[in-house]
PDB file of C-alpha atoms and ligand atoms in Angstrom:
ATOM      1  CA  MET D   1      -3.746 -19.316  12.428  1.00 51.00           C
ATOM      2  CA  ALA D   2      -2.827 -17.381  15.361  1.00 48.00           C
ATOM      3  CA  ASN D   3      -4.918 -14.892  16.881  1.00 49.00           C
ATOM      4  CA  ALA D   4      -4.142 -11.178  16.810  1.00 47.00           C
ATOM      5  CA  SER D   5      -2.685 -11.159  20.142  1.00 46.00           C
ATOM      6  CA  ASN D   6      -0.029 -13.535  19.763  1.00 47.00           C
ATOM      7  CA  ALA D   7       0.688 -13.743  16.104  1.00 50.00           C
ATOM      8  CA  ASP D   8       3.320 -11.047  15.919  1.00 52.00           C
ATOM      9  CA  LYS D   9       5.749 -12.706  18.285  1.00 54.00           C
ATOM     10  CA  GLY D  10       9.124 -12.935  16.702  1.00 54.00           C
ATOM     11  CA  ILE D  11       8.254 -11.459  13.426  1.00 57.00           C
ATOM     12  CA  GLY D  12      11.650  -9.585  13.270  1.00 68.00           C
ATOM     13  CA  ASP D  13      12.137  -5.845  12.570  1.00 92.00           C
ATOM     14  CA  VAL D  14       9.092  -4.119  12.767  1.00 95.00           C
ATOM     15  CA  LYS D  15       8.508  -1.342  10.209  1.00 97.00           C
ATOM     16  CA  VAL D  16       4.837  -0.299  10.768  1.00 98.00           C
ATOM     17  CA  GLU D  17       2.913  -0.788  13.881  1.00 98.00           C
ATOM     18  CA  PHE D  18      -0.765  -0.013  14.694  1.00 98.00           C
ATOM     19  CA  ARG D  19      -1.513   0.017  18.589  1.00 98.00           C
ATOM     20  CA  GLY D  20      -5.076   0.353  19.798  1.00 98.00           C
ATOM     21  CA  PHE D  21      -6.036   2.314  16.833  1.00 98.00           C
ATOM     22  CA  LYS D  22      -9.687   3.646  17.501  1.00 98.00           C
ATOM     23  CA  LYS D  23     -11.693   5.841  14.884  1.00 98.00           C
ATOM     24  CA  ARG D  24     -15.221   7.028  14.792  1.00 98.00           C
ATOM     25  CA  PHE D  25     -17.161   8.358  11.775  1.00 97.00           C
ATOM     26  CA  GLY D  26     -20.226  10.354  13.155  1.00 95.00           C
ATOM     27  CA  SER D  27     -21.975   7.662  15.329  1.00 94.00           C
ATOM     28  CA  LYS D  28     -20.171   4.652  13.871  1.00 96.00           C
ATOM     29  CA  LEU D  29     -17.105   3.328  15.629  1.00 97.00           C
ATOM     30  CA  VAL D  30     -15.505   1.910  12.535  1.00 98.00           C
ATOM     31  CA  HIS D  31     -12.132   1.094  14.237  1.00 98.00           C
ATOM     32  CA  LYS D  32     -12.731  -0.358  17.791  1.00 98.00           C
ATOM     33  CA  ASP D  33      -9.192  -1.467  18.617  1.00 98.00           C
ATOM     34  CA  VAL D  34      -6.778  -2.223  15.449  1.00 98.00           C
ATOM     35  CA  SER D  35      -3.447  -3.555  16.441  1.00 98.00           C
ATOM     36  CA  PHE D  36      -0.910  -5.195  14.126  1.00 98.00           C
ATOM     37  CA  LYS D  37       2.780  -5.128  13.025  1.00 97.00           C
ATOM     38  CA  VAL D  38       4.328  -5.183   9.597  1.00 97.00           C
ATOM     39  CA  ARG D  39       7.867  -6.238   9.579  1.00 96.00           C
ATOM     40  CA  LYS D  40      10.606  -4.963   7.428  1.00 95.00           C
ATOM     41  CA  GLY D  41      10.635  -6.140   3.879  1.00 95.00           C
ATOM     42  CA  GLU D  42       7.290  -8.031   4.497  1.00 95.00           C
ATOM     43  CA  CYS D  43       4.166  -7.889   2.276  1.00 96.00           C
ATOM     44  CA  LEU D  44       0.955  -7.838   4.589  1.00 97.00           C
ATOM     45  CA  GLY D  45      -2.327  -8.498   2.782  1.00 97.00           C
ATOM     46  CA  LEU D  46      -5.157  -6.729   4.465  1.00 97.00           C
ATOM     47  CA  LEU D  47      -8.548  -7.960   3.823  1.00 95.00           C
ATOM     48  CA  GLY D  48     -11.846  -7.057   4.944  1.00 94.00           C
ATOM     49  CA  GLY D  49     -15.578  -6.318   3.668  1.00 93.00           C
ATOM     50  CA  SER D  50     -16.332  -3.031   1.969  1.00 93.00           C
ATOM     51  CA  GLY D  51     -16.591  -0.281   4.454  1.00 95.00           C
ATOM     52  CA  ALA D  52     -14.603  -2.361   7.206  1.00 97.00           C
ATOM     53  CA  GLY D  53     -12.063   0.404   7.259  1.00 97.00           C
ATOM     54  CA  LYS D  54      -9.144  -0.760   5.077  1.00 97.00           C
ATOM     55  CA  SER D  55      -8.632   2.461   3.288  1.00 95.00           C
ATOM     56  CA  VAL D  56      -8.574   4.487   6.443  1.00 97.00           C
ATOM     57  CA  ILE D  57      -5.966   2.227   7.963  1.00 98.00           C
ATOM     58  CA  LEU D  58      -3.738   2.993   4.884  1.00 97.00           C
ATOM     59  CA  ARG D  59      -4.559   6.676   4.786  1.00 96.00           C
ATOM     60  CA  SER D  60      -3.542   6.677   8.428  1.00 98.00           C
ATOM     61  CA  MET D  61      -0.116   5.520   7.626  1.00 98.00           C
ATOM     62  CA  ILE D  62       0.800   8.732   5.866  1.00 96.00           C
ATOM     63  CA  GLY D  63      -1.252  10.893   8.350  1.00 97.00           C
ATOM     64  CA  LEU D  64      -4.139  11.669   6.048  1.00 96.00           C
ATOM     65  CA  GLU D  65      -6.418  10.499   8.651  1.00 97.00           C
ATOM     66  CA  LYS D  66      -5.856  10.618  12.586  1.00 97.00           C
ATOM     67  CA  PRO D  67      -7.302   8.174  14.903  1.00 98.00           C
ATOM     68  CA  ASP D  68      -9.377   9.360  17.808  1.00 98.00           C
ATOM     69  CA  GLU D  69      -7.002   7.127  20.037  1.00 98.00           C
ATOM     70  CA  GLY D  70      -4.019   4.929  19.364  1.00 98.00           C
ATOM     71  CA  GLN D  71      -0.766   5.130  17.775  1.00 98.00           C
ATOM     72  CA  VAL D  72       0.544   4.701  14.245  1.00 98.00           C
ATOM     73  CA  LEU D  73       4.352   3.969  14.417  1.00 98.00           C
ATOM     74  CA  ILE D  74       6.716   4.037  11.353  1.00 97.00           C
ATOM     75  CA  ASP D  75      10.203   2.952  12.169  1.00 96.00           C
ATOM     76  CA  GLY D  76       9.048   3.069  15.878  1.00 96.00           C
ATOM     77  CA  VAL D  77       8.012   6.759  15.758  1.00 97.00           C
ATOM     78  CA  ASP D  78       4.283   7.713  16.306  1.00 98.00           C
ATOM     79  CA  ILE D  79       3.211   9.899  13.350  1.00 98.00           C
ATOM     80  CA  VAL D  80      -0.212  10.604  14.830  1.00 98.00           C
ATOM     81  CA  PRO D  81       0.867  13.809  16.642  1.00 98.00           C
ATOM     82  CA  MET D  82       2.957  15.042  13.677  1.00 98.00           C
ATOM     83  CA  LYS D  83       2.122  18.232  11.965  1.00 96.00           C
ATOM     84  CA  GLU D  84       2.145  18.676   8.216  1.00 95.00           C
ATOM     85  CA  GLN D  85       5.496  19.483   7.618  1.00 94.00           C
ATOM     86  CA  GLU D  86       6.843  16.269   9.354  1.00 96.00           C
ATOM     87  CA  LEU D  87       4.150  14.296   7.421  1.00 96.00           C
ATOM     88  CA  ILE D  88       5.909  15.417   4.316  1.00 91.00           C
ATOM     89  CA  ASP D  89       8.914  13.599   5.239  1.00 91.00           C
ATOM     90  CA  VAL D  90       6.910  10.625   6.341  1.00 95.00           C
ATOM     91  CA  ARG D  91       5.156  10.522   2.691  1.00 92.00           C
ATOM     92  CA  LYS D  92       8.763  10.320   1.166  1.00 90.00           C
ATOM     93  CA  LYS D  93       9.351   7.131   2.586  1.00 94.00           C
ATOM     94  CA  VAL D  94       5.743   5.818   2.912  1.00 96.00           C
ATOM     95  CA  ALA D  95       4.149   5.863  -0.676  1.00 94.00           C
ATOM     96  CA  TYR D  96       0.321   5.586  -1.213  1.00 92.00           C
ATOM     97  CA  VAL D  97      -0.640   3.955  -4.452  1.00 87.00           C
ATOM     98  CA  PHE D  98      -4.054   5.359  -5.450  1.00 74.00           C
ATOM     99  CA  GLN D  99      -6.555   3.266  -6.898  1.00 66.00           C
ATOM    100  CA  ASN D 100      -6.968   5.163 -10.270  1.00 63.00           C
ATOM    101  CA  GLY D 101      -3.375   5.764 -10.547  1.00 63.00           C
ATOM    102  CA  ALA D 102      -3.977   9.451 -10.445  1.00 78.00           C
ATOM    103  CA  LEU D 103      -1.812  10.793 -13.255  1.00 89.00           C
ATOM    104  CA  PHE D 104      -1.719  14.218 -14.213  1.00 91.00           C
ATOM    105  CA  ASP D 105      -3.714  14.273 -17.492  1.00 91.00           C
ATOM    106  CA  SER D 106      -2.138  17.300 -19.010  1.00 94.00           C
ATOM    107  CA  MET D 107       1.423  15.833 -18.336  1.00 95.00           C
ATOM    108  CA  SER D 108       3.400  13.174 -20.422  1.00 96.00           C
ATOM    109  CA  VAL D 109       4.569   9.761 -18.755  1.00 96.00           C
ATOM    110  CA  TYR D 110       7.909  11.387 -18.486  1.00 97.00           C
ATOM    111  CA  GLU D 111       6.586  14.758 -16.793  1.00 97.00           C
ATOM    112  CA  ASN D 112       4.474  12.805 -14.452  1.00 96.00           C
ATOM    113  CA  LEU D 113       7.363  10.865 -13.268  1.00 96.00           C
ATOM    114  CA  ALA D 114       9.573  13.749 -13.045  1.00 97.00           C
ATOM    115  CA  TYR D 115       7.200  15.891 -11.013  1.00 94.00           C
ATOM    116  CA  PRO D 116       7.744  14.285  -7.694  1.00 92.00           C
ATOM    117  CA  LEU D 117      11.434  14.231  -8.193  1.00 95.00           C
ATOM    118  CA  ARG D 118      11.525  18.014  -8.974  1.00 96.00           C
ATOM    119  CA  ALA D 119       9.196  18.849  -6.088  1.00 92.00           C
ATOM    120  CA  HIS D 120      11.101  16.570  -3.400  1.00 89.00           C
ATOM    121  CA  THR D 121      14.723  16.015  -4.578  1.00 92.00           C
ATOM    122  CA  LYS D 122      17.638  18.022  -5.355  1.00 95.00           C
ATOM    123  CA  LEU D 123      18.415  15.665  -8.428  1.00 96.00           C
ATOM    124  CA  THR D 124      19.736  17.648 -11.573  1.00 97.00           C
ATOM    125  CA  GLU D 125      17.672  17.097 -14.768  1.00 97.00           C
ATOM    126  CA  ASP D 126      20.201  14.832 -15.853  1.00 97.00           C
ATOM    127  CA  GLU D 127      20.022  12.694 -12.923  1.00 97.00           C
ATOM    128  CA  ILE D 128      16.052  12.748 -13.219  1.00 97.00           C
ATOM    129  CA  ARG D 129      16.172  11.770 -16.843  1.00 97.00           C
ATOM    130  CA  ARG D 130      18.498   8.708 -15.711  1.00 96.00           C
ATOM    131  CA  ARG D 131      16.199   7.652 -12.844  1.00 96.00           C
ATOM    132  CA  ILE D 132      13.060   7.763 -15.081  1.00 97.00           C
ATOM    133  CA  LYS D 133      14.751   5.757 -17.768  1.00 96.00           C
ATOM    134  CA  GLU D 134      15.811   3.268 -15.296  1.00 93.00           C
ATOM    135  CA  GLN D 135      12.327   3.126 -13.606  1.00 92.00           C
ATOM    136  CA  LEU D 136      10.399   2.636 -16.898  1.00 94.00           C
ATOM    137  CA  GLU D 137      12.864  -0.122 -17.960  1.00 92.00           C
ATOM    138  CA  GLU D 138      12.638  -1.842 -14.644  1.00 88.00           C
ATOM    139  CA  PHE D 139       9.082  -2.016 -14.970  1.00 86.00           C
ATOM    140  CA  GLY D 140       8.711  -2.855 -18.755  1.00 87.00           C
ATOM    141  CA  LEU D 141       7.259   0.669 -19.503  1.00 91.00           C
ATOM    142  CA  GLU D 142      10.147   1.998 -21.735  1.00 92.00           C
ATOM    143  CA  GLY D 143       9.302   3.823 -24.760  1.00 93.00           C
ATOM    144  CA  ASN D 144       6.275   5.550 -23.370  1.00 94.00           C
ATOM    145  CA  GLU D 145       8.165   8.613 -22.015  1.00 96.00           C
ATOM    146  CA  ASN D 146       6.359  11.035 -24.451  1.00 96.00           C
ATOM    147  CA  VAL D 147       2.858   9.454 -24.216  1.00 96.00           C
ATOM    148  CA  MET D 148      -0.246  11.490 -22.506  1.00 96.00           C
ATOM    149  CA  PRO D 149      -2.005   9.356 -20.005  1.00 93.00           C
ATOM    150  CA  ALA D 150      -5.220   9.381 -22.133  1.00 93.00           C
ATOM    151  CA  ASN D 151      -3.510   7.385 -24.654  1.00 94.00           C
ATOM    152  CA  LEU D 152      -2.405   4.712 -22.446  1.00 91.00           C
ATOM    153  CA  SER D 153      -4.701   1.700 -21.662  1.00 88.00           C
ATOM    154  CA  GLY D 154      -6.288   1.637 -18.186  1.00 87.00           C
ATOM    155  CA  GLY D 155      -3.813  -1.245 -17.214  1.00 87.00           C
ATOM    156  CA  MET D 156      -0.903   0.836 -18.448  1.00 90.00           C
ATOM    157  CA  GLN D 157      -2.060   3.950 -16.504  1.00 90.00           C
ATOM    158  CA  LYS D 158      -2.040   2.091 -13.355  1.00 88.00           C
ATOM    159  CA  ARG D 159       1.272   0.691 -13.740  1.00 89.00           C
ATOM    160  CA  VAL D 160       2.715   4.097 -14.755  1.00 92.00           C
ATOM    161  CA  GLY D 161       0.910   5.369 -11.656  1.00 91.00           C
ATOM    162  CA  LEU D 162       2.544   2.902  -9.568  1.00 89.00           C
ATOM    163  CA  ALA D 163       5.995   3.689 -11.099  1.00 92.00           C
ATOM    164  CA  ARG D 164       5.345   7.442 -10.238  1.00 93.00           C
ATOM    165  CA  SER D 165       4.287   6.446  -6.519  1.00 90.00           C
ATOM    166  CA  ILE D 166       7.615   4.702  -6.153  1.00 91.00           C
ATOM    167  CA  ILE D 167      10.019   7.028  -7.952  1.00 93.00           C
ATOM    168  CA  LEU D 168      11.237   8.489  -4.769  1.00 93.00           C
ATOM    169  CA  GLN D 169      12.343   5.050  -3.583  1.00 93.00           C
ATOM    170  CA  PRO D 170      10.030   4.582  -0.542  1.00 95.00           C
ATOM    171  CA  SER D 171      10.703   2.119   1.948  1.00 96.00           C
ATOM    172  CA  VAL D 172       6.912   1.382   2.487  1.00 97.00           C
ATOM    173  CA  VAL D 173       4.377   1.069  -0.269  1.00 96.00           C
ATOM    174  CA  LEU D 174       0.740   1.018   0.419  1.00 96.00           C
ATOM    175  CA  TYR D 175      -1.460  -0.422  -2.242  1.00 95.00           C
ATOM    176  CA  ASP D 176      -5.091   0.307  -2.277  1.00 93.00           C
ATOM    177  CA  GLU D 177      -6.758  -2.362  -4.480  1.00 92.00           C
ATOM    178  CA  PRO D 178      -4.226  -1.917  -7.053  1.00 90.00           C
ATOM    179  CA  THR D 179      -5.570  -4.700  -9.315  1.00 90.00           C
ATOM    180  CA  ALA D 180      -9.211  -3.648  -9.058  1.00 88.00           C
ATOM    181  CA  GLY D 181     -10.814  -3.827 -12.539  1.00 86.00           C
ATOM    182  CA  LEU D 182      -7.704  -4.900 -14.321  1.00 88.00           C
ATOM    183  CA  ASP D 183      -7.406  -7.677 -16.762  1.00 90.00           C
ATOM    184  CA  PRO D 184      -5.040 -10.854 -16.106  1.00 93.00           C
ATOM    185  CA  TYR D 185      -2.142  -9.365 -17.985  1.00 91.00           C
ATOM    186  CA  ASN D 186      -1.942  -6.095 -16.182  1.00 89.00           C
ATOM    187  CA  THR D 187      -2.750  -7.859 -12.860  1.00 92.00           C
ATOM    188  CA  ILE D 188       0.127  -9.994 -13.313  1.00 94.00           C
ATOM    189  CA  ARG D 189       2.376  -7.088 -14.313  1.00 91.00           C
ATOM    190  CA  ILE D 190       1.246  -5.423 -11.072  1.00 90.00           C
ATOM    191  CA  GLN D 191       2.081  -8.406  -9.022  1.00 94.00           C
ATOM    192  CA  GLU D 192       5.650  -8.520 -10.565  1.00 93.00           C
ATOM    193  CA  MET D 193       6.213  -4.942  -9.744  1.00 89.00           C
ATOM    194  CA  ILE D 194       5.243  -5.573  -6.172  1.00 92.00           C
ATOM    195  CA  LEU D 195       7.604  -8.762  -5.925  1.00 94.00           C
ATOM    196  CA  ARG D 196      10.356  -6.860  -7.517  1.00 92.00           C
ATOM    197  CA  LEU D 197      10.152  -4.090  -5.062  1.00 93.00           C
ATOM    198  CA  LYS D 198      10.019  -6.734  -2.229  1.00 93.00           C
ATOM    199  CA  THR D 199      13.248  -7.941  -3.398  1.00 93.00           C
ATOM    200  CA  LYS D 200      14.718  -4.598  -2.723  1.00 92.00           C
ATOM    201  CA  GLY D 201      13.508  -4.851   0.804  1.00 94.00           C
ATOM    202  CA  VAL D 202      10.511  -2.579   0.457  1.00 96.00           C
ATOM    203  CA  THR D 203       7.726  -3.027   3.143  1.00 97.00           C
ATOM    204  CA  SER D 204       4.145  -3.232   1.636  1.00 96.00           C
ATOM    205  CA  VAL D 205       0.794  -3.323   2.851  1.00 97.00           C
ATOM    206  CA  PHE D 206      -1.808  -4.758   0.234  1.00 96.00           C
ATOM    207  CA  VAL D 207      -5.505  -4.072   0.535  1.00 96.00           C
ATOM    208  CA  THR D 208      -7.498  -6.104  -2.081  1.00 92.00           C
ATOM    209  CA  HIS D 209     -10.357  -8.430  -2.911  1.00 90.00           C
ATOM    210  CA  ASP D 210      -8.321 -10.060  -5.266  1.00 91.00           C
ATOM    211  CA  MET D 211      -7.248 -13.442  -3.775  1.00 91.00           C
ATOM    212  CA  PRO D 212      -4.895 -14.697  -6.550  1.00 92.00           C
ATOM    213  CA  SER D 213      -2.725 -11.571  -6.101  1.00 94.00           C
ATOM    214  CA  VAL D 214      -2.918 -11.926  -2.074  1.00 94.00           C
ATOM    215  CA  PHE D 215      -1.386 -15.671  -2.579  1.00 92.00           C
ATOM    216  CA  ALA D 216       1.174 -14.413  -5.200  1.00 94.00           C
ATOM    217  CA  VAL D 217       2.626 -11.490  -3.410  1.00 95.00           C
ATOM    218  CA  CYS D 218       1.756 -11.448   0.201  1.00 96.00           C
ATOM    219  CA  ASP D 219       3.816 -13.074   3.217  1.00 95.00           C
ATOM    220  CA  ARG D 220       1.061 -12.802   5.823  1.00 95.00           C
ATOM    221  CA  ILE D 221      -2.578 -11.874   5.574  1.00 94.00           C
ATOM    222  CA  ALA D 222      -4.803  -9.970   8.064  1.00 95.00           C
ATOM    223  CA  LEU D 223      -8.512  -9.753   8.320  1.00 94.00           C
ATOM    224  CA  LEU D 224     -10.150  -6.660   9.438  1.00 96.00           C
ATOM    225  CA  LEU D 225     -13.649  -7.542  10.958  1.00 95.00           C
ATOM    226  CA  GLU D 226     -15.870  -5.476  13.193  1.00 95.00           C
ATOM    227  CA  GLY D 227     -13.205  -3.016  13.919  1.00 97.00           C
ATOM    228  CA  ARG D 228     -10.298  -5.431  14.790  1.00 97.00           C
ATOM    229  CA  ILE D 229      -7.664  -7.440  13.082  1.00 96.00           C
ATOM    230  CA  GLN D 230      -9.842 -10.530  13.739  1.00 92.00           C
ATOM    231  CA  SER D 231      -6.783 -12.816  12.478  1.00 90.00           C
ATOM    232  CA  ILE D 232      -3.446 -12.589  11.033  1.00 93.00           C
ATOM    233  CA  GLY D 233      -1.023 -15.090   9.739  1.00 92.00           C
ATOM    234  CA  THR D 234       0.899 -16.827   6.796  1.00 91.00           C
ATOM    235  CA  ARG D 235      -0.819 -18.544   4.007  1.00 82.00           C
ATOM    236  CA  ALA D 236       0.207 -21.918   5.391  1.00 83.00           C
ATOM    237  CA  GLU D 237      -1.392 -20.966   8.679  1.00 84.00           C
ATOM    238  CA  LEU D 238      -4.359 -19.797   6.880  1.00 74.00           C
ATOM    239  CA  GLU D 239      -4.715 -23.055   5.139  1.00 73.00           C
ATOM    240  CA  THR D 240      -4.671 -25.254   8.198  1.00 77.00           C
ATOM    241  CA  SER D 241      -6.708 -22.660  10.146  1.00 75.00           C
ATOM    242  CA  THR D 242      -9.963 -23.408  11.964  1.00 73.00           C
ATOM    243  CA  ASP D 243     -10.612 -19.767  11.792  1.00 72.00           C
ATOM    244  CA  SER D 244     -14.001 -19.769  10.139  1.00 72.00           C
ATOM    245  CA  HIS D 245     -14.112 -16.053   9.591  1.00 79.00           C
ATOM    246  CA  LEU D 246     -10.940 -15.942   7.430  1.00 78.00           C
ATOM    247  CA  ASN D 247     -11.848 -19.206   5.692  1.00 77.00           C
ATOM    248  CA  ARG D 248     -15.280 -18.102   4.816  1.00 78.00           C
ATOM    249  CA  PHE D 249     -13.966 -14.596   3.759  1.00 79.00           C
ATOM    250  CA  VAL D 250     -11.296 -16.229   1.352  1.00 76.00           C
ATOM    251  CA  ARG D 251     -13.898 -18.771   0.005  1.00 76.00           C
ATOM    252  CA  GLY D 252     -16.141 -15.753  -0.935  1.00 77.00           C
ATOM    253  CA  GLU D 253     -18.862 -16.719   1.725  1.00 77.00           C
ATOM    254  CA  GLU D 254     -20.525 -13.992   3.946  1.00 75.00           C
ATOM    255  CA  ILE D 255     -18.817 -12.971   7.233  1.00 71.00           C
TER     256      ILE D 255
HETATM  257  N1  ADP Z   1     -14.529  10.995   5.312  1.00 70.82           N
HETATM  258  C1  ADP Z   1     -15.269  10.194   5.796  1.00 70.82           C
HETATM  259  N2  ADP Z   1     -16.388  10.653   6.144  1.00 70.82           N
HETATM  260  C2  ADP Z   1     -17.432   9.777   6.721  1.00 70.82           C
HETATM  261  N3  ADP Z   1     -17.333   8.498   6.903  1.00 70.82           N
HETATM  262  C3  ADP Z   1     -16.123   7.889   6.469  1.00 70.82           C
HETATM  263  C4  ADP Z   1     -15.217   8.634   5.894  1.00 70.82           C
HETATM  264  N4  ADP Z   1     -14.074   7.818   5.671  1.00 70.82           N
HETATM  265  C5  ADP Z   1     -14.481   6.629   5.817  1.00 70.82           C
HETATM  266  N5  ADP Z   1     -15.641   6.772   6.465  1.00 70.82           N
HETATM  267  C6  ADP Z   1     -16.489   5.610   6.968  1.00 70.82           C
HETATM  268  O1  ADP Z   1     -15.440   4.625   7.341  1.00 70.82           O
HETATM  269  C7  ADP Z   1     -15.785   3.351   7.022  1.00 70.82           C
HETATM  270  C8  ADP Z   1     -14.612   2.606   6.500  1.00 70.82           C
HETATM  271  O2  ADP Z   1     -14.146   3.348   5.241  1.00 70.82           O
HETATM  272  P1  ADP Z   1     -12.968   2.681   4.363  1.00 70.82           P
HETATM  273  O3  ADP Z   1     -11.654   2.605   5.152  1.00 70.82           O
HETATM  274  O4  ADP Z   1     -13.055   3.497   3.125  1.00 70.82           O
HETATM  275  O5  ADP Z   1     -13.485   1.245   4.056  1.00 70.82           O
HETATM  276  P2  ADP Z   1     -12.935   0.115   3.150  1.00 70.82           P
HETATM  277  O6  ADP Z   1     -11.716   0.625   2.422  1.00 70.82           O
HETATM  278  O7  ADP Z   1     -12.597  -0.957   4.027  1.00 70.82           O
HETATM  279  O8  ADP Z   1     -13.972  -0.264   2.084  1.00 70.82           O
HETATM  280  C9  ADP Z   1     -16.857   3.581   6.056  1.00 70.82           C
HETATM  281  O9  ADP Z   1     -18.002   2.642   6.101  1.00 70.82           O
HETATM  282  C10 ADP Z   1     -17.385   4.832   5.683  1.00 70.82           C
HETATM  283  O10 ADP Z   1     -18.773   5.021   6.284  1.00 70.82           O
HETATM  284 MG1   MG Z   2     -11.386   1.169   0.254  1.00 70.82          MG
END
């Protein structure tokens, strides 16, 4: 396991980069100096205890949070100084998958998926219908177009939520504990969705405590500890690592 300062050497095309990210909430300096890179097409697993600051890191990638200091680069461009209008464009290419799926209760599955397409694209209703059909088929959700969210199982709601998050075909997808509370069947379906997006070159950051899913989908794993990326590396590096924090964390021990 390389330490955070030299682990990124030669990782290829960088898609997302945090540089010296510092953020304070009240008197608590949550992010002391967070720096890491995610390369194009890679899935980076981001681990850390509750309250370590993982969700804030994801939200900062779409400008929902701003650091007190530091940069957040997407495709080499710092989004920290961007105003809301520019951030709308960032959010078309960087999708954030909310933990609860965040479907609109009063709309059918079809209307939920159509909503972002109508709001953010110039696609015709015919094109929208085609895109939704393809998307539902691709993720094994076909036949649910007219179902209301309340009539879907929790696992199905999450999968539809994920399908909606990616309907604008983003190049980066941020997952905030997408498998939390899911049964093994739906967990594996979510893993498959992530892997399918990866084959299309989508870059992902995956925040979770679900280690089997991390090992199923992530290329590298980073540990956020005490306001810094304490370690980062591949699973193979992790397994041969003498990094006691990461090993202890993965084994479920206190760090
Ligand atoms: N909007 C906020 N107001 C005050 N404190 C916050 C806010 N968002 C996050 N925090 C603080 O930052 C810390 C990290 O939050 P978060 O990123 O949600 O952690 P994680 O996702 O790793 O569990 C938390 O301990 C919390 O106290
Ligand atoms: Mg969180």
